[in-house]
Structures are given as C-alpha cells and as structure tokens.
Coordinates of C-alpha atoms and ligand atoms in Angstrom, one line a residue:
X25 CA -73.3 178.9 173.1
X26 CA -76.3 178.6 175.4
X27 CA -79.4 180.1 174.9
X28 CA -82.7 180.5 176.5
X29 CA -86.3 182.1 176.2
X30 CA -87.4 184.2 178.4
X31 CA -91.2 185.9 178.9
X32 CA -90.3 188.9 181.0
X33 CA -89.8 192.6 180.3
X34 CA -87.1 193.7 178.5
X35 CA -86.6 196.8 180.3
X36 CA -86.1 195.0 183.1
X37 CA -83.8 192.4 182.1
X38 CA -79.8 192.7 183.3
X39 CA -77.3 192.2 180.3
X40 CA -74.5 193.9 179.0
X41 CA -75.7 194.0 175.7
X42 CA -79.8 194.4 174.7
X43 CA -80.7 194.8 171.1
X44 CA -84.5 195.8 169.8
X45 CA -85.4 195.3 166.1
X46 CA -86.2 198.3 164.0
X47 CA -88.4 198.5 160.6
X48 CA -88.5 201.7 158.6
X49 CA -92.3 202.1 158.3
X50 CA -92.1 205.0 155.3
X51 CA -94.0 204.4 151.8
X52 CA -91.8 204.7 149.0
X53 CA -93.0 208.4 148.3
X54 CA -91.8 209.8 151.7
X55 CA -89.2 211.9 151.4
X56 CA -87.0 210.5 154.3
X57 CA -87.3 207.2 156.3
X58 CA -89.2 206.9 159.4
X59 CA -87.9 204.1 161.7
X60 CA -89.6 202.3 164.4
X61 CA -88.8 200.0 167.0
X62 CA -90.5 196.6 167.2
X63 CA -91.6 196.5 171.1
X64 CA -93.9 197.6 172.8
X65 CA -92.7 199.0 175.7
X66 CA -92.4 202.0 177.0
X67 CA -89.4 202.1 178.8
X68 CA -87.4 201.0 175.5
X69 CA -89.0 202.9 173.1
X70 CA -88.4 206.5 175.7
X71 CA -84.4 205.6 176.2
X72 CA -84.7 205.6 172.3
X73 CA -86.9 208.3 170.9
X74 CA -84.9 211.2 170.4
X75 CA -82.4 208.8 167.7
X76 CA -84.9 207.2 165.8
X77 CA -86.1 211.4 164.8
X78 CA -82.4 212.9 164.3
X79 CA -81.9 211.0 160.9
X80 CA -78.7 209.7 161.6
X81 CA -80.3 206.0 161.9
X82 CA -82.4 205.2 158.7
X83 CA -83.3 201.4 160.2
X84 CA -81.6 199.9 156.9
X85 CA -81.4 195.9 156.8
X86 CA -78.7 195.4 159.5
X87 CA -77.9 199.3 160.4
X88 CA -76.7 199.8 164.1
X89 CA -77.4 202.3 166.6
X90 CA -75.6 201.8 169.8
X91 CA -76.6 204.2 173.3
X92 CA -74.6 204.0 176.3
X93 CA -76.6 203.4 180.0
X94 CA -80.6 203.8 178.5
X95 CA -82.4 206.0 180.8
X96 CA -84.9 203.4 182.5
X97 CA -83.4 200.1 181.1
X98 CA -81.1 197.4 183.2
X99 CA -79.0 196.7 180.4
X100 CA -75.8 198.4 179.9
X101 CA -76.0 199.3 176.3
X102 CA -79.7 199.4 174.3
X103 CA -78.3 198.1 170.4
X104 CA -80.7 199.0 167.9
X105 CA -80.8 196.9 164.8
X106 CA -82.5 197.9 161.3
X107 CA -84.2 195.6 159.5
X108 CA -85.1 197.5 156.4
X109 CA -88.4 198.7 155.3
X110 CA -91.5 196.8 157.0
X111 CA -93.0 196.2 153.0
X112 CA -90.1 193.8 152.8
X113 CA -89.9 192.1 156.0
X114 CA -89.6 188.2 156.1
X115 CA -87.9 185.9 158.5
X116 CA -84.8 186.3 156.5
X117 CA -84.3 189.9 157.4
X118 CA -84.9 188.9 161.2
X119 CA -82.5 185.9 161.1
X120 CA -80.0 188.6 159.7
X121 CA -80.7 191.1 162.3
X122 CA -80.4 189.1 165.2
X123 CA -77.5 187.6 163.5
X124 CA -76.2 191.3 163.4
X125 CA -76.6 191.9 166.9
X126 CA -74.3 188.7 168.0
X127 CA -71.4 189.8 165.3
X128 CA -71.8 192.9 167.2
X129 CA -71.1 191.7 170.5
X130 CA -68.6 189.2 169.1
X131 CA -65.6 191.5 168.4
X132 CA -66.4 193.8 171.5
X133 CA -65.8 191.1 174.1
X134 CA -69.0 190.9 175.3
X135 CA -70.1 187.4 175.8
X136 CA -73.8 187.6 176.6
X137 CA -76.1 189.4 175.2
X138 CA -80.1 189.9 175.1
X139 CA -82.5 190.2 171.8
X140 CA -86.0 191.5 172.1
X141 CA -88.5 189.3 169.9
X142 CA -89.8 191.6 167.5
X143 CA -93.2 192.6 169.3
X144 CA -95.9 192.7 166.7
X145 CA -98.3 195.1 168.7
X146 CA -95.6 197.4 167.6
X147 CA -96.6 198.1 164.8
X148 CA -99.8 197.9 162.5
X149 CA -98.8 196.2 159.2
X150 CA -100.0 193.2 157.0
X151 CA -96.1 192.4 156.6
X152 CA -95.5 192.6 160.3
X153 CA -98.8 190.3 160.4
X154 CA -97.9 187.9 158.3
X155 CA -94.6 186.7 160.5
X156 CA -95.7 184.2 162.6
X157 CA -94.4 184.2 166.1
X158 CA -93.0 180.6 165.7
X159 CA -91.3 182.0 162.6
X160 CA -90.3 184.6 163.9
X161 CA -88.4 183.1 167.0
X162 CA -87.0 180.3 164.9
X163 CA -85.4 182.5 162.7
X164 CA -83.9 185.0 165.8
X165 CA -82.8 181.9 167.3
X166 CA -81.2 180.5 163.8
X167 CA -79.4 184.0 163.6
X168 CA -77.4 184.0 167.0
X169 CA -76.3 180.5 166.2
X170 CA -75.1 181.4 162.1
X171 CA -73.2 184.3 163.6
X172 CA -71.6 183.0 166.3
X173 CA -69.6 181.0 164.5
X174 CA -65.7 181.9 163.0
X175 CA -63.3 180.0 160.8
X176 CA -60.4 181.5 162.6
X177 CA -60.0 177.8 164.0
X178 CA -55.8 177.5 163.5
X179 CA -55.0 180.4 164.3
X180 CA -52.4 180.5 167.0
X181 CA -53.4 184.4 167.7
X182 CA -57.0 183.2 167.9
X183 CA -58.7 184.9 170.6
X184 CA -62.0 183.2 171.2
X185 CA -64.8 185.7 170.9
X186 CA -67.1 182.6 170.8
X187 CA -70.7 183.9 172.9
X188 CA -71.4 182.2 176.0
X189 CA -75.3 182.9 176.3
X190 CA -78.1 184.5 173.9
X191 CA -80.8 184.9 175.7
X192 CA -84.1 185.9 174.0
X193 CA -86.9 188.1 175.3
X194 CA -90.4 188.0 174.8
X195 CA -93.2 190.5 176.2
X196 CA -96.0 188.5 175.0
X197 CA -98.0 186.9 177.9
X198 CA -100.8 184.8 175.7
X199 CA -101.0 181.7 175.9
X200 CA -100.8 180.2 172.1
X201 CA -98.2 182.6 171.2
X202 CA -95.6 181.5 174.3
X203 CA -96.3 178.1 172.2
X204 CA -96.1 178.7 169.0
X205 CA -92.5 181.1 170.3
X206 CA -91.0 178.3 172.5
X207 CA -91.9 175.4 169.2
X208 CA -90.0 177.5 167.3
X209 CA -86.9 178.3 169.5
X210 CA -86.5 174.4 170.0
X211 CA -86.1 174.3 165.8
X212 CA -84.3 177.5 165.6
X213 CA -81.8 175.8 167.8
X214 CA -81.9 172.5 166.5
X215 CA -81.3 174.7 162.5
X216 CA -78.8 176.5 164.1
X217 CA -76.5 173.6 165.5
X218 CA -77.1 172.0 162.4
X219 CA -75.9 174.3 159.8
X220 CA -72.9 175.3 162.3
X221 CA -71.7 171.7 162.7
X222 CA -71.5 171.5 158.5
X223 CA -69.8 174.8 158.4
X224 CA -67.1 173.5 161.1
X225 CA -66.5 170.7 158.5
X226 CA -66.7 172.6 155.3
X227 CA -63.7 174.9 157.0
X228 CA -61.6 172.0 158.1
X229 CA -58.1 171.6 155.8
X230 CA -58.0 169.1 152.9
X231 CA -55.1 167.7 154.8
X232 CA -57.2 167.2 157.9
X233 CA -60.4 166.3 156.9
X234 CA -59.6 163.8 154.3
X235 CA -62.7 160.7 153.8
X236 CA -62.3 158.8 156.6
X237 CA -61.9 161.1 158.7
X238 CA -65.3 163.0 157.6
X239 CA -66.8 159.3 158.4
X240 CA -65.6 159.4 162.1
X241 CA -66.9 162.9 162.8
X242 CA -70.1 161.9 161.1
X243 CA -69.5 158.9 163.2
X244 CA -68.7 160.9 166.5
X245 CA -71.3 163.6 165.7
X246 CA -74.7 161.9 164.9
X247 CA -74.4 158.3 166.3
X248 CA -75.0 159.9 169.9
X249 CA -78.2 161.5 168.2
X250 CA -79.8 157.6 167.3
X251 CA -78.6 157.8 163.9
X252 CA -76.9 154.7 162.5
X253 CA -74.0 155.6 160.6
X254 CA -72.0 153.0 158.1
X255 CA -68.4 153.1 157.2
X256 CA -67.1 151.3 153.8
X257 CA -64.5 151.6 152.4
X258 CA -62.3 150.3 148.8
X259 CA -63.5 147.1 149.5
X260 CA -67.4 147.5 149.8
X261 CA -67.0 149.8 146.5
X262 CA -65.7 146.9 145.0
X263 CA -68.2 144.5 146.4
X264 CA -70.8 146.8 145.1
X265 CA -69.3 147.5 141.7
X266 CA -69.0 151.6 142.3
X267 CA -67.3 151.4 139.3
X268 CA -67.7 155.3 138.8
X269 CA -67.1 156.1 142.4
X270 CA -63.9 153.6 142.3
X271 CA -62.5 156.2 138.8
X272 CA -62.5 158.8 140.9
X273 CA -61.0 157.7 144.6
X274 CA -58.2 155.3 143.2
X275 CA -55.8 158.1 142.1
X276 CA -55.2 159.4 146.0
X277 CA -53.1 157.3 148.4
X278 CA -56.6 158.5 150.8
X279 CA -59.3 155.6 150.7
X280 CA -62.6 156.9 149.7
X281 CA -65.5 157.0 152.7
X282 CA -69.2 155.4 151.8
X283 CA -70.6 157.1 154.6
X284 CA -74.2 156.0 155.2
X285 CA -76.3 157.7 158.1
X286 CA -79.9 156.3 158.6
X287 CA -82.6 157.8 160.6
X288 CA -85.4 155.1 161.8
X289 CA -88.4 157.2 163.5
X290 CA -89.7 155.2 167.0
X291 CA -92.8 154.6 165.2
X292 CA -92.6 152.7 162.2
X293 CA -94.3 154.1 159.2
X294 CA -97.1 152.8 157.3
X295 CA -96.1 150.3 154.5
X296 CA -95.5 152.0 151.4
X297 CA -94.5 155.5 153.2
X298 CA -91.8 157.1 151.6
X299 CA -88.3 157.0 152.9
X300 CA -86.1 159.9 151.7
X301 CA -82.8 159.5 150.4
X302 CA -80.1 162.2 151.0
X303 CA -76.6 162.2 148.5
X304 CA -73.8 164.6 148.9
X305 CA -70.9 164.7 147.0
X306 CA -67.7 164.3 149.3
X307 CA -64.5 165.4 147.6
X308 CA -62.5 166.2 150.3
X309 CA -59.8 168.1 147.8
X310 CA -60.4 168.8 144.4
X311 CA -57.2 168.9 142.3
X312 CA -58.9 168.2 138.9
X313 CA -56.9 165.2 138.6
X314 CA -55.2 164.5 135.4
X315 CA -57.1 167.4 134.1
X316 CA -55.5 169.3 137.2
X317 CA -57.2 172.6 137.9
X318 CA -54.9 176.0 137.1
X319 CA -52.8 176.6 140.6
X320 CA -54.9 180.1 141.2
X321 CA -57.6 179.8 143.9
X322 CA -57.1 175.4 144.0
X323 CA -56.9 175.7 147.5
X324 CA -60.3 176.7 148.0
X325 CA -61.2 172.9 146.6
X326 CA -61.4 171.8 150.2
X327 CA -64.6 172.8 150.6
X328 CA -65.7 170.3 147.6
X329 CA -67.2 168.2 150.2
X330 CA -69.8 171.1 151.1
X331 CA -72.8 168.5 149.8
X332 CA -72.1 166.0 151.8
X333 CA -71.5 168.3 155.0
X334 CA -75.2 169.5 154.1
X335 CA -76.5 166.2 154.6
X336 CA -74.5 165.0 157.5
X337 CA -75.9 168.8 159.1
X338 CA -79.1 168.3 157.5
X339 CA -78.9 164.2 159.2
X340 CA -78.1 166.2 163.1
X341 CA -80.8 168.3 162.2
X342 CA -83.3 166.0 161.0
X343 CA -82.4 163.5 164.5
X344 CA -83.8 166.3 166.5
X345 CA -86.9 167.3 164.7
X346 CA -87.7 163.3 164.7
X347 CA -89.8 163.8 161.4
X348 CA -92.2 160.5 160.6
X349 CA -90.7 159.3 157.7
X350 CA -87.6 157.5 157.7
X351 CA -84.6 158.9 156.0
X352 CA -81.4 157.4 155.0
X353 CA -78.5 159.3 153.7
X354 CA -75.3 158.3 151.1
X355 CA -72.0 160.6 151.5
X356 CA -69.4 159.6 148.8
X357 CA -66.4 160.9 149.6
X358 CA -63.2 160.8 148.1
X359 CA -59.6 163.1 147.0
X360 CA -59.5 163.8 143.3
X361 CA -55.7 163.2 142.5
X362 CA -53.3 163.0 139.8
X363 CA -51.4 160.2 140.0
X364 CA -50.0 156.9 138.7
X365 CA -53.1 155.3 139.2
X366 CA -55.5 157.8 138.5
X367 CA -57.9 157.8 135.8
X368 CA -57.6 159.5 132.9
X369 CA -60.0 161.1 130.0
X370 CA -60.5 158.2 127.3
X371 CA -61.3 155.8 130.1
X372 CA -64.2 154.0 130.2
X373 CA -65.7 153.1 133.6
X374 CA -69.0 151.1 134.7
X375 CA -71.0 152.5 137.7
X376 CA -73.0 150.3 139.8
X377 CA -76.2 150.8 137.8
X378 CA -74.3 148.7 135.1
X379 CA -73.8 152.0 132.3
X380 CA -70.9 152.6 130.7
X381 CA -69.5 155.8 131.3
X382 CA -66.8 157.4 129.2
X383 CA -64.6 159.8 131.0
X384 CA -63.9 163.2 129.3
X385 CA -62.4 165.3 131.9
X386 CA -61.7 163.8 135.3
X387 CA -62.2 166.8 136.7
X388 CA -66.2 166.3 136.6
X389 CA -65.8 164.0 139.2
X390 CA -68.7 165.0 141.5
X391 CA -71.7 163.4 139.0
X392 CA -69.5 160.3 139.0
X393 CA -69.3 159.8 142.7
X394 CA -73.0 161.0 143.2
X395 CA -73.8 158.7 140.0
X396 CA -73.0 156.0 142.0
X397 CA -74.4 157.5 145.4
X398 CA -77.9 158.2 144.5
X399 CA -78.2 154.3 142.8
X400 CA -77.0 152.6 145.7
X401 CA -79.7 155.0 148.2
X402 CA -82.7 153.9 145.6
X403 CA -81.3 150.0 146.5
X404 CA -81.1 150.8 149.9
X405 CA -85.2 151.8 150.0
X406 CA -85.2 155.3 149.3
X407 CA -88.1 156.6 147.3
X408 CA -87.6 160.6 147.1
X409 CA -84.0 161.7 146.5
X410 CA -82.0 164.9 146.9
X411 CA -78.7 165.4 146.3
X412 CA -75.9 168.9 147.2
X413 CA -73.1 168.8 145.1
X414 CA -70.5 172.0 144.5
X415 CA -70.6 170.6 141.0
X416 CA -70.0 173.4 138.1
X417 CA -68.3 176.3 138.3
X418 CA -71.0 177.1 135.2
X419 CA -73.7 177.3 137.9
X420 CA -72.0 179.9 139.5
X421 CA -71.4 181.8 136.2
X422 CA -75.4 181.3 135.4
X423 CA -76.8 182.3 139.0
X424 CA -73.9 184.0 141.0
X425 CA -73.3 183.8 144.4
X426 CA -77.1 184.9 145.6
X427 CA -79.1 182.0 144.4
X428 CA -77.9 178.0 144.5
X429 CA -79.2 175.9 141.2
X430 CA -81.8 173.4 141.9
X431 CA -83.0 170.7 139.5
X432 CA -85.8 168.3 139.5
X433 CA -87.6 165.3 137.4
X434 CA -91.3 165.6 140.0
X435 CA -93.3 168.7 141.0
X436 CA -94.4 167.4 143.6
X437 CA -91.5 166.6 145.1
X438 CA -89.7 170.0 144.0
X439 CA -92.9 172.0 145.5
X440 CA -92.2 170.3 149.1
X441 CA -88.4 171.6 148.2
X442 CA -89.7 175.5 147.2
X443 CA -92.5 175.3 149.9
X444 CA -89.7 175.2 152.4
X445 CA -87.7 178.0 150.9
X446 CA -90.5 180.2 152.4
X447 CA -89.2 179.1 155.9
X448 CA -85.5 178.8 155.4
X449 CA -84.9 181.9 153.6
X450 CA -82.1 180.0 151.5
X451 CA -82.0 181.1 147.3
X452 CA -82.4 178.7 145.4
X453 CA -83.3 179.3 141.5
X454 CA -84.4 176.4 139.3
X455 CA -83.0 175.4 136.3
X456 CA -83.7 172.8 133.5
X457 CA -83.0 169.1 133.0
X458 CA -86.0 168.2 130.5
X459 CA -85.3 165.9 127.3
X460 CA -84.1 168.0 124.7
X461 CA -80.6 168.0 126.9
X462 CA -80.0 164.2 126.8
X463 CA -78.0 164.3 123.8
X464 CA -74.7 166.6 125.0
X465 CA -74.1 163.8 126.9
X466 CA -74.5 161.4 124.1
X467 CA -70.9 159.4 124.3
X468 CA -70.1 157.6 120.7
X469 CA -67.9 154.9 122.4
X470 CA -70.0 154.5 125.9
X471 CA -74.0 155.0 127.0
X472 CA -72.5 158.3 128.3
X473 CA -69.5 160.9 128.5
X474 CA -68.9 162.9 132.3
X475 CA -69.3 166.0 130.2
X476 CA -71.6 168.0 127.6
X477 CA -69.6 168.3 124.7
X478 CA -69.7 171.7 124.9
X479 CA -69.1 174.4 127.7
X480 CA -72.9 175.7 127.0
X481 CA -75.0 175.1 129.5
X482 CA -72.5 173.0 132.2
X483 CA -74.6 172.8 135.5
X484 CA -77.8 171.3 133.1
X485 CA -75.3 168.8 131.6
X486 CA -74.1 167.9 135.4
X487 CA -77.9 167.1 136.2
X488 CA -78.4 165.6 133.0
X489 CA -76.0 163.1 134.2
X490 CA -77.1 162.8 137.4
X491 CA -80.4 162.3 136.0
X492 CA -79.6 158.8 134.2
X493 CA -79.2 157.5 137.4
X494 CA -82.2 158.1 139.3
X495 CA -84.2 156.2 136.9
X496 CA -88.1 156.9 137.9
X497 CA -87.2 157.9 141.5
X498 CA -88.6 161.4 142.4
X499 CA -85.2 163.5 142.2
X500 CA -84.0 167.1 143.4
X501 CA -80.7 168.0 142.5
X502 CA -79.1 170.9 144.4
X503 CA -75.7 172.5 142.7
X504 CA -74.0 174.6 145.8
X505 CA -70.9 175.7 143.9
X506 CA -71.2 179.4 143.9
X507 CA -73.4 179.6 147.9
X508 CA -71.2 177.0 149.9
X509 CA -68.2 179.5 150.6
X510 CA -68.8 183.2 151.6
X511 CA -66.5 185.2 149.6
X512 CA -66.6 188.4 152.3
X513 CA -67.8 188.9 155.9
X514 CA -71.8 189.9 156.3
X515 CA -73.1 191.5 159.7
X516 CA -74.7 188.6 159.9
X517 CA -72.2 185.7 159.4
X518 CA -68.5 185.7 158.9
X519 CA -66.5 185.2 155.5
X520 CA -66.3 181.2 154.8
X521 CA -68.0 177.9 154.8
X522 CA -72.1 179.3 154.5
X523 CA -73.9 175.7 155.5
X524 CA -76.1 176.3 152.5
X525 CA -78.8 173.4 151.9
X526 CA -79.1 172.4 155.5
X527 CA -81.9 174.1 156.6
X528 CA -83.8 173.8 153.2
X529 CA -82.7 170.1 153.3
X530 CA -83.7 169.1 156.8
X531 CA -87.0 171.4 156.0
X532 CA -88.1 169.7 152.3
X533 CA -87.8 165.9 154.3
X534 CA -90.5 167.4 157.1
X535 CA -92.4 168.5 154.2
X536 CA -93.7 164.5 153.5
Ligands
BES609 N1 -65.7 171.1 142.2 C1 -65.8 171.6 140.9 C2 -66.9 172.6 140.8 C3 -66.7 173.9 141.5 C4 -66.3 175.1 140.8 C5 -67.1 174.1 142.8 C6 -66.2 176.3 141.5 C7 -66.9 175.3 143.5 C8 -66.5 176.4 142.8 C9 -66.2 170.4 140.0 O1 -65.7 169.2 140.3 C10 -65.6 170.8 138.7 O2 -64.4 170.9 138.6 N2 -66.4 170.9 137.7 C11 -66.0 171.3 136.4 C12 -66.8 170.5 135.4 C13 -66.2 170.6 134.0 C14 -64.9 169.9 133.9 C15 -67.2 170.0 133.0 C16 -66.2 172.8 136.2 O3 -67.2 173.3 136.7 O4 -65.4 173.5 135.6
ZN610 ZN1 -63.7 168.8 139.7
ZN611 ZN1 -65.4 168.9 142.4

C-alpha cells in the first residue's frame, strides 16, 4: 500500500472513492442526533446536506453513508464515515474511522481511495480542540494501514483486495499545522507497517513459522532497517545455562530461537543513559506439553508467539522513529511439545539467574522462557524492561478481550508506559504484583514452583514469577492473552492476529 499527503481541496481531488469524517454534535438531552461533517468546505458539505437531516445516518462510531456522483465533487463516490458523538472523540475513534473507510473499499474492488483529514474549523468544540493535527494524521494514517491488512494468506480462492494507494487530504494551508500533519503521517506510517508486519507473523501456521524460522524473518525484516539481529540456538542456551528456557524447547524435535535484535542510535548516549530492554515470549505452538491442552480450540496456540511478534514490530518500528536511547530486545522462542524428552511436572530446573525452579504444569511455559529472557537482557545492559507474553488464560477471564493486563515493580517507568496509552489508543488495565503474592509461588522442594498453587488470581502469579527475575531492574510486564487474536471482524480491522503492544511498545521506549 502507498500512501501520500496531500494539501489541496478535496472537492477537487479525482478518486474513485472519497470519504469525510462525521461527529454527531447533540447533547445527551436532544431528542435525536445531529451529525456533522468534519470539513470545511463547501462543495462537500452541499453534495451532503440533505442526508445528514433525513435521520437515516445518525454519525455512530464507524456508521456509513455512501452517495453516488456528489454534485460538485471529482470523486466518484463521497463515503461518509461516523465517528460517534464529538464529547467522546479521541484519536482512537479517527484511527477506527479511517480504518472503516479502507475496509469499505477493500471488498468493493476499489483500490484507491481518498480520506479528508478531519478539518477542525468544522466544528466549534473543546473535544474537536483537543486533537492535535499531528495526532490526528497519525492516527488516520495508522487506520488505513491496520485495515488493509487480511489473514486470508493460504487461501487458494484468495482474491487480493490488498489497497494500492491511500491518499490523505488536507485543506489546512498554515504553516505549523502542514508540520505538525506531515510529522505525524511519517509515524502513522512507520505504526502502521509495524503493527502489520507482527500481525503477518502472528497469522503465519505453527507448522511454518516454527523458531528459526521467526529468527530469519526477524533477520530478513529488520537487519535492512540497521538493526543487528542475533541468532542462537541449543547450543548458546547451554553455554548460557537457560536452564528454564532449555525445560521448555527440549521436548520438540524444532530448536528453540534466542533471537536478539539491538538498536544502536548514530549518536551515542550519555554514559549512564538508559538502554531499554524488550522480552517476548516466542512459543511458536503451544500444545501444553505433558500437561497437553484439551484438543478444543489448540489450534489457535500458534499465535503463542504474539509477544515476541510485538517486539520484533515494536523493533521495525522503533528503527524508524530512531529514538535516543539505545534499545536492545530478547525473543525466546520455542514449540511446547509432549514428547520423550520433554519435561515433566515434578522436574526441577535451574534458570540462568541460578534459582531453582520446580515445574508444576508444563504448560506455564511462557514465565519460564521469559524467566530466562528478561535475565539474560539485564546482562546484556538493559536498564528498563518490558516484556508481551499471551501468558494466562486467567487474564483474559479477569479483563476480557477489551483491555490487555499490564504489570509493573516502578511508577515511573509504568507512567512513561500509561502516558503513551493516550497516543496509541491500545487498553491496557493494570493489575497487581506487590508482596503479599510472593508466597503462591512458594515451592517446598525448590526457591519456586511455575504455578500459584491455586487457580485464584493466575495472571498475578505469572508476573509474580516473572518478577523474581528482574531483580531491581525497572519492569513492565504486558499479558496479551485475551487482545492478541481478534475473535470477529471490526469495520476497522479484520478477524485475527490484532498487533496489540506494538504501538504502545514502540511509544513507552520514545517516552525516555
Ligand atoms: N499460552 C497460554 C496462555 C493463553 C491462554 C494464551 C489463552 C492465549 C489464550 C499459556 O502458556 C498457558 O497455557 N497458561 C496456563 C497457565 C496455567 C497452567 C497456570 C493457563 O493460562 O491456563
Ligand atoms: Zn501454555
Ligand atoms: Zn503459552
């Protein structure tokens, strides 16, 4: 997909497709809702007025209105898109409508299509105000991309309704706005590529994308970019005692992947500037291992390895934005098999950090590759850590599917996280990991068992284990279980891997 920003008039513009953003502007005590098109001009807002007064298009989050030949415009079809009522409006809703207007085009064969920046002379209102234009653009420009993409991918029916060219159109003429709209189409595009390039490996089989083979797309994918990326495998787990990682990757005939991706920025930081460390856990295909999963809905464990797609993304992403710091990121990746040699619950294992780790249920194997993971990043340098993990189911039982769990031992370092959240529209609801939770993991034969001993509270027990292994190190821990696969199509993005975490990811290490 290509896309461009234009400043010229909209009304004006040739395409097959133009679509205009539209807020419903009535107070809660009005009877009926009174939409109203973001622009400005004239020309759009005449080839529109007598739909926006008939009722029939309330301007609900995502709502389409589609008119044939507009009186006055050069596009072939005006496409009005709803974004809800104004009180609510954020960049979310915008990334959403624009991301609307491509899924639109997608199934209708048209390839190219036009999106009028939501004009802010439109309307007056303090919500309208408060969107900044950079923000605004980015998250248009974020839309198209998160839309355009389809999971489809072996299908031998596939007809590719890919979009050849987005182009975006501005009206405004002054000066720091064309800035502050052209900085943030450059991110919106570099977000956008990003996320989609996780979400194409989040989708890709068990059978295909097995830990090597994640390496040499990570490999083919960001080493262009100026990102160094390092391959191990059994034999550098051994070297480095992975003891924990090692349980979990000797049951497949697959050899695990130590995948590690650094990011050096031209000029070299201060001494003592921190250097961000990035873990995701890479289980290529979860069976459960010995204590194999129930057959019903298994083979949705290929997208275990949605953590470590988030920082490989989150990696393209962040070789783009060129942030100061330098950032260096650990993907353990692995299968999680039954099998002669795999482990098995009684087992005691050591991870590299030296504890002793008694295995309950091998199929909490995420905290024990990421156990080792987010060690070895502190000896590599790193000073702030995050880590993305689909780790409990119980995180999806507390939170759902609208908000990922994130966990966190600084507040500093988690308010850089939720500052960015603001920006990247992504849910994310914290949860706890203070003291009082240390002793579920309490193991009476090792310093610690891969499970709480009791079902209560699952996704705090995960990060309580996580947590002995970060030492003093500022920590985030990010549990994408219930956001990292979209159970049904949106308007705005189809059914299937989401790309949760990159954005917020890429965002929280700009935020030092
Ligand atoms: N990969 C799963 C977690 C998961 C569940 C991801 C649902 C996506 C959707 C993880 O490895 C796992 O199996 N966790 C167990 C832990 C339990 C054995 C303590 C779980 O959540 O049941
Ligand atoms: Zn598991
Ligand atoms: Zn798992």
């Amino acid at each position: 997909m290509d896309t461009k920003l234009l400043f010229s008039d909209a009304a004006d513009f040739a395409t097959p497709l133009l679509a205009v953003f539209a807020v419903d502007i009535a107070s809660d005590n009005d009877a009926k809702p009174m939409p109203v098109l973001l622009s400005a001009s004239d020309a759009i807002s005449k080839a529109a007025a007598q739909f926006l007064t008939t009722g029939e298009f309330k301007a609900g989050l995502c709502e389409t209105l589609l008119l044939h030949a507009p009186a006055r415009l050069k596009a072939e079809r005006l496409l009005i898109i709803g974004l809800g009522k104004v009180a609510d409006l954020s960049p979310d809703q915008v990334r959403k409508g624009a991301g609307a207007a491509v899924r639109f085009a997608k199934p209708r064969s048209l390839r190219t299509l036009a999106i009028m920046l939501p004009d802010h002379r439109a309307v007056s209102d303090e919500a309208l105000e408060s969107l900044s234009a950079e923000q605004t653009t980015r998250a248009v420009t974020e839309g198209a991309w998160i839309a355009d993409f389809d999971p489809d991918t072996y299908r031998s029916d596939r007809t590719d309704q890919s979009i050849r060219a987005v182009t975006l159109l501005s009206a405004e003429t002054e000066k720091m706005t064309m800035a502050d709209k052209e900085r943030g189409f450059a991110e919106g595009n570099i977000y956008g590529k990003a996320q989609l390039f996780a979400r194409t490996l989040v989708n890709e089989p068990g059978n295909v994308l097995v830990p090597l083979e994640l390496a040499r797309r990570a490999q083919a994918e960001l080493e262009p970019l100026g990102i160094a990326v390092e391959v191990y495998s059994t034999e550098k787990l051994q070297e480095l005692k992975m003891g924990s990682f090692w349980a979990v990757a000797k049951g497949s005939e697959q050899p695990p992947a130590l995948i590690v991706m650094t990011y050096t920025p031209a000029k070299a930081p201060a001494e003592g500037a921190p250097v961000l460390g990035l873990v995701g856990k890479g289980i290529t295909f979860d069976t459960g291992g010995i204590s194999i999963k129930p057959a019903d809905g298994m083979e949705k464990m290929k997208y275990d390895m949605a953590g470590a797609a988030a920082m490989i993304g989150a990696m393209r992403a962040i070789a783009e934005l060129k942030p100061a710091n330098k950032v260096i990121s650990v993907v353990c990746s692995a299968e999680n098999m039954p099998d002669g040699k795999a482990y098995k619950p009684g087992d005691v294992v050591t991870a590299m950090s030296g504890k002793t780790i008694e295995i309950i249920n091998t199929d909490a194997e995420g905290r024990l590759v990421l156990a080792d993971g987010l060690h070895y990043a502190i000896t590599r340098g790193a000073t702030h850590l995050i880590d993305a993990a689909t780790l409990t189911g119980a995180c999806v039982v507390a939170l759902g599917m609208q908000n990922a769990g994130v966990f966190a031992n600084d507040e500093d370092t988690y308010s850089r996280f939720s500052k960015g959240l603001q920006h990247t529209g992504e849910g994310f609801w914290r949860l706890p990991c203070t003291a009082e939770y240390r002793d579920q993991i309490k193991s009476s034969i090792a310093d610690i068992m891969n499970t709480g001993g009791s079902r209560w509270g699952g996704a705090i027990t995960a990060a309580m284990f996580l947590k002995e292994f970060v030492g003093d190190t500022p920590w985030i821990h990010l549990d994408i279980a219930g956001l990292a696969w979209m159970e049904e199509n949106k308007p705005w993005i189809a059914k299937g891997p989401s790309g949760i975490a990159v954005r917020s990811i890429a965002e929280w290490v700009r935020n030092f």
